[in-house]
PDB file of C-alpha atoms in Angstrom:
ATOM      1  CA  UNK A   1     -14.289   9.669 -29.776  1.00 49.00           C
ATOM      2  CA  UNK A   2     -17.732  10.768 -28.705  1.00 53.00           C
ATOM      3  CA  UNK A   3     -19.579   8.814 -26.242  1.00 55.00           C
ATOM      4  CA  UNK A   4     -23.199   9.204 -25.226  1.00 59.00           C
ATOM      5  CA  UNK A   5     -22.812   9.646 -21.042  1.00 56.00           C
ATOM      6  CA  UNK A   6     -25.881   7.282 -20.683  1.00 57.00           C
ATOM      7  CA  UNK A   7     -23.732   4.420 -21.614  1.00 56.00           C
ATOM      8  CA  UNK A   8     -20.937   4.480 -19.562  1.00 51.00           C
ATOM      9  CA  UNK A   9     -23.498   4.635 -16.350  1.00 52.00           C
ATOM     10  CA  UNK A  10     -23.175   7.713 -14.526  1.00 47.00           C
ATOM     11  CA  UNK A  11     -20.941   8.832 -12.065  1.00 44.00           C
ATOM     12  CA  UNK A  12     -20.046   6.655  -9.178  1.00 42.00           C
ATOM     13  CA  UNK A  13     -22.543   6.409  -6.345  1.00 44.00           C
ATOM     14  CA  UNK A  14     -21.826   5.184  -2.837  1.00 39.00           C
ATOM     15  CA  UNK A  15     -22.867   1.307  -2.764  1.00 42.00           C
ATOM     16  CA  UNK A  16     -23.377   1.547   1.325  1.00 42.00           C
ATOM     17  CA  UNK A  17     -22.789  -2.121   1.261  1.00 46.00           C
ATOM     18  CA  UNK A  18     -18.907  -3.493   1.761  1.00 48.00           C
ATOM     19  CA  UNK A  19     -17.779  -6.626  -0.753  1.00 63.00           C
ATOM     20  CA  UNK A  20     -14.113  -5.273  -0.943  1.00 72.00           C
ATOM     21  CA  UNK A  21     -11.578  -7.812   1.067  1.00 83.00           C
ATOM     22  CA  UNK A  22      -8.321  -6.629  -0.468  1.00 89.00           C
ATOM     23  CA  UNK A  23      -8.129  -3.083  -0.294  1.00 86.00           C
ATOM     24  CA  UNK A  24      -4.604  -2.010  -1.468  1.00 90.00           C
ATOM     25  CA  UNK A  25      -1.018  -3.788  -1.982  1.00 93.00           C
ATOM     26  CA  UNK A  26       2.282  -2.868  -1.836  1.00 92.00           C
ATOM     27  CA  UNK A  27       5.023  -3.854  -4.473  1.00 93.00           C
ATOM     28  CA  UNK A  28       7.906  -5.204  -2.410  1.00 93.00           C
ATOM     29  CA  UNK A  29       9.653  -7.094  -5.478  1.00 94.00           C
ATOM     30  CA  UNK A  30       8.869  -7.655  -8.776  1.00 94.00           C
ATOM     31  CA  UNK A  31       6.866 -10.910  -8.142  1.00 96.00           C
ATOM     32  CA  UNK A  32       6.135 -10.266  -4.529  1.00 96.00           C
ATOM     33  CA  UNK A  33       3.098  -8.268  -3.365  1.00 95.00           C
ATOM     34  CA  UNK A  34       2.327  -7.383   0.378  1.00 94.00           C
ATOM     35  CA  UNK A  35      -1.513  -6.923   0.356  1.00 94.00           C
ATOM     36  CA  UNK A  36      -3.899  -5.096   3.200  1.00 91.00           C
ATOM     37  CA  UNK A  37      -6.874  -6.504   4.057  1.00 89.00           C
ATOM     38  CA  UNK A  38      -9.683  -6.412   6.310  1.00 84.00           C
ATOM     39  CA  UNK A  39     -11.102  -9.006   8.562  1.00 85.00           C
ATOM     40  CA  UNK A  40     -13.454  -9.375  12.030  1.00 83.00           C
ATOM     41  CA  UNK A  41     -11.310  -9.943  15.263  1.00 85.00           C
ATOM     42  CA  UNK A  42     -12.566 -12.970  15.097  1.00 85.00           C
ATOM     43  CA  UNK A  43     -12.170 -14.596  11.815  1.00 85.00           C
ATOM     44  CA  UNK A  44      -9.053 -16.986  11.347  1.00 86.00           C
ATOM     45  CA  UNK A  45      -6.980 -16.349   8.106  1.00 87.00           C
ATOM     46  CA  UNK A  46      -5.747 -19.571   6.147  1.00 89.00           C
ATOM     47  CA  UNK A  47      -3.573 -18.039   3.594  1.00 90.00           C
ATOM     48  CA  UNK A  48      -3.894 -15.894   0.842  1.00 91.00           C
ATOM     49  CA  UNK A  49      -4.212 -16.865  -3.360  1.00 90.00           C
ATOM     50  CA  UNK A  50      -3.424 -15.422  -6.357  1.00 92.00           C
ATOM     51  CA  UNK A  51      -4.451 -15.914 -10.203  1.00 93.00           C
ATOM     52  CA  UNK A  52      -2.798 -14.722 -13.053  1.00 94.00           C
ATOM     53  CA  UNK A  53      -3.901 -13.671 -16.389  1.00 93.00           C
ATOM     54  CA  UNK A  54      -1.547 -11.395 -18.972  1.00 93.00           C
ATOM     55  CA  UNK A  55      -3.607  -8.303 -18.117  1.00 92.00           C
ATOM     56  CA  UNK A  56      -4.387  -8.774 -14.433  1.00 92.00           C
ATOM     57  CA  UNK A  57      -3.934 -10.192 -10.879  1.00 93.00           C
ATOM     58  CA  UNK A  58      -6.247 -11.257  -8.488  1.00 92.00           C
ATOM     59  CA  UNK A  59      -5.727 -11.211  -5.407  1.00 93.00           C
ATOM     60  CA  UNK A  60      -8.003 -13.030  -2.190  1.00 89.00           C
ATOM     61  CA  UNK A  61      -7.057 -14.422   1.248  1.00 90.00           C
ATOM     62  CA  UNK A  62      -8.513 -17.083   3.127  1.00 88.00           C
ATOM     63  CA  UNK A  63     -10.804 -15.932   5.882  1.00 85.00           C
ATOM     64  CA  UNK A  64     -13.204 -17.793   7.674  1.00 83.00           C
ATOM     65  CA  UNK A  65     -15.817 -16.485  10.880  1.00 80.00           C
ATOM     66  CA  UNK A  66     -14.994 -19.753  12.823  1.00 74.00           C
ATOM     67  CA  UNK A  67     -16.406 -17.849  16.191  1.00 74.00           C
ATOM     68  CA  UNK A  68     -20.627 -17.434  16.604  1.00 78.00           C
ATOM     69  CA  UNK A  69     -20.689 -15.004  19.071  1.00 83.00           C
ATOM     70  CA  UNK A  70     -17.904 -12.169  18.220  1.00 82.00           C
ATOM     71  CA  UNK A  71     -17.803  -8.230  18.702  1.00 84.00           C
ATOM     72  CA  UNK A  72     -18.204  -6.654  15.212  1.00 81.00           C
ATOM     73  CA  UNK A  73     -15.100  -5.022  15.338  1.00 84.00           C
ATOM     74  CA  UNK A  74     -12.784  -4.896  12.235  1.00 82.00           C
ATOM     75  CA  UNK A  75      -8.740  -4.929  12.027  1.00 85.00           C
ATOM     76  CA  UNK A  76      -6.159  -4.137   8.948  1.00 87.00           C
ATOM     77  CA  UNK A  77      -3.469  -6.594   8.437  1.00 90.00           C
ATOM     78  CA  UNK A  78      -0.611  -7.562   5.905  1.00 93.00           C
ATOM     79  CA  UNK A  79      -0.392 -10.875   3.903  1.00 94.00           C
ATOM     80  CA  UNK A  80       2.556 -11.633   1.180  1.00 93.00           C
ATOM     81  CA  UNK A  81       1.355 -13.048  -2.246  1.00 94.00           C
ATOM     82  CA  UNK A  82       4.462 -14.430  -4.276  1.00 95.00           C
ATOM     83  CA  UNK A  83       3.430 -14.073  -8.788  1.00 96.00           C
ATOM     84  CA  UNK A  84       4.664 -16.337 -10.807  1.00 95.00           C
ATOM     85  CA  UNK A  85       5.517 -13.942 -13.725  1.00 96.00           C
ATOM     86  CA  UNK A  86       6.853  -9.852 -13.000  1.00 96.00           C
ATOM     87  CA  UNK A  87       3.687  -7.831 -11.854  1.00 95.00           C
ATOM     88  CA  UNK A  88       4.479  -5.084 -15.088  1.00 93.00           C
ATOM     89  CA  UNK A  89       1.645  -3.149 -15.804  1.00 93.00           C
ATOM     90  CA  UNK A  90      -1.092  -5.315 -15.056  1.00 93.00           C
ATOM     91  CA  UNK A  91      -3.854  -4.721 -12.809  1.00 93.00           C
ATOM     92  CA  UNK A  92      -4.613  -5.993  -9.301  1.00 93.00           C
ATOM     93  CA  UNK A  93      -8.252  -6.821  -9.090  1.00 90.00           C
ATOM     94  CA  UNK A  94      -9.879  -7.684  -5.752  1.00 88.00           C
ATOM     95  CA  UNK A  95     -11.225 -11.240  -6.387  1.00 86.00           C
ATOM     96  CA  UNK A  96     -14.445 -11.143  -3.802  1.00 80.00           C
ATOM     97  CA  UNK A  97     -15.604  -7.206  -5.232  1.00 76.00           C
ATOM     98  CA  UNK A  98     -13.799  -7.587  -9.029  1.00 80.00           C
ATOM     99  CA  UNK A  99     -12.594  -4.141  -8.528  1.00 82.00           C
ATOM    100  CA  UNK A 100      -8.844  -2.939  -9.000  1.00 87.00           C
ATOM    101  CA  UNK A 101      -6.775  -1.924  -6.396  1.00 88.00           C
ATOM    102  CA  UNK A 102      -4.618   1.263  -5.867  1.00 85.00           C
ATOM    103  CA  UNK A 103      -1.217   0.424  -4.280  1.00 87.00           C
ATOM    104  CA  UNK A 104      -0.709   2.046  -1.143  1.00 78.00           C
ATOM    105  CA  UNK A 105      -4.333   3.798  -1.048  1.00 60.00           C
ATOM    106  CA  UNK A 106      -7.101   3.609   1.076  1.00 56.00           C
ATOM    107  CA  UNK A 107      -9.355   4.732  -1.740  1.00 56.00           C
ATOM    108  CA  UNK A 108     -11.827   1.335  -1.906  1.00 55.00           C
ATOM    109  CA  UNK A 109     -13.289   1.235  -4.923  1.00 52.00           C
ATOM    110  CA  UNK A 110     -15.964  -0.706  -4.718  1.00 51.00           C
ATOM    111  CA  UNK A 111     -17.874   1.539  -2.645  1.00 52.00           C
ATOM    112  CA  UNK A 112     -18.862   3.424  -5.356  1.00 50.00           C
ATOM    113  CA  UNK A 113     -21.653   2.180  -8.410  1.00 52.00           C
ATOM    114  CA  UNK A 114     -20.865   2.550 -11.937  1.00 55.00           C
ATOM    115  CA  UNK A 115     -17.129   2.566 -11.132  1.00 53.00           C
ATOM    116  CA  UNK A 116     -15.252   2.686 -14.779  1.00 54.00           C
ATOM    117  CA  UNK A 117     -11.315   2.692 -13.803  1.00 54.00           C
ATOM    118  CA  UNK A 118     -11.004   3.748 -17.903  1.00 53.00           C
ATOM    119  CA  UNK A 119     -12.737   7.498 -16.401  1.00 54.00           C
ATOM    120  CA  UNK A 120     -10.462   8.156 -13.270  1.00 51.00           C
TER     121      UNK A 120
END
């Protein structure tokens, strides 16, 4: 099927601004993910959370900047998620920057514009 380019948006373009928290996940188990994520040196994580639709997952963790005066310095680390149903072929979206997420990648999506997962 033909489709005029205009509509789809482009190619991707570098946002320059973050908004990605999650930025990949690792299947350990049919219902368990381990996810990476990024967070200040500072911040305290509470915990991650999951929803569940038939077609997706999204994924978030709890992180709060309890601290006011904190180097900006940024560190990776590893949270488990536990799904209620088998992950299958359904997506893992990023819940704060609604993009998915490759396992084991450290492609982030949502640093590019017009991102369209249906064109990669």
């Amino acid at each position: 099927v033909a489709v005029d380019p205009a509509v789809m948006g482009g190619p991707p373009r570098p946002l320059g601004t973050g908004g990605q928290e999650v930025s990949t996940y690792e299947v350990l188990a049919p219902t368990e993910l381990r996810l990476s994520y990024l967070h200040g040196v500072c911040d305290k994580v509470y915990g991650s959370r999951v929803h569940e639709t038939p077609e997706a997952v999204v994924v978030d963790v709890d992180i709060r900047d309890d601290v006011r005066d904190c180097p900006a310095m940024a560190r990776t680390d590893r949270i488990g998620v536990t799904l209620r149903e088998p992950l299958g072929r359904r997506v893992v979206l990023d819940s704060a920057g609604g993009v998915p997420l490759l396992p084991r990648s450290d492609v982030r999506l949502t640093e590019f514009r017009n991102y369209d997962p249906r064109r990669s």
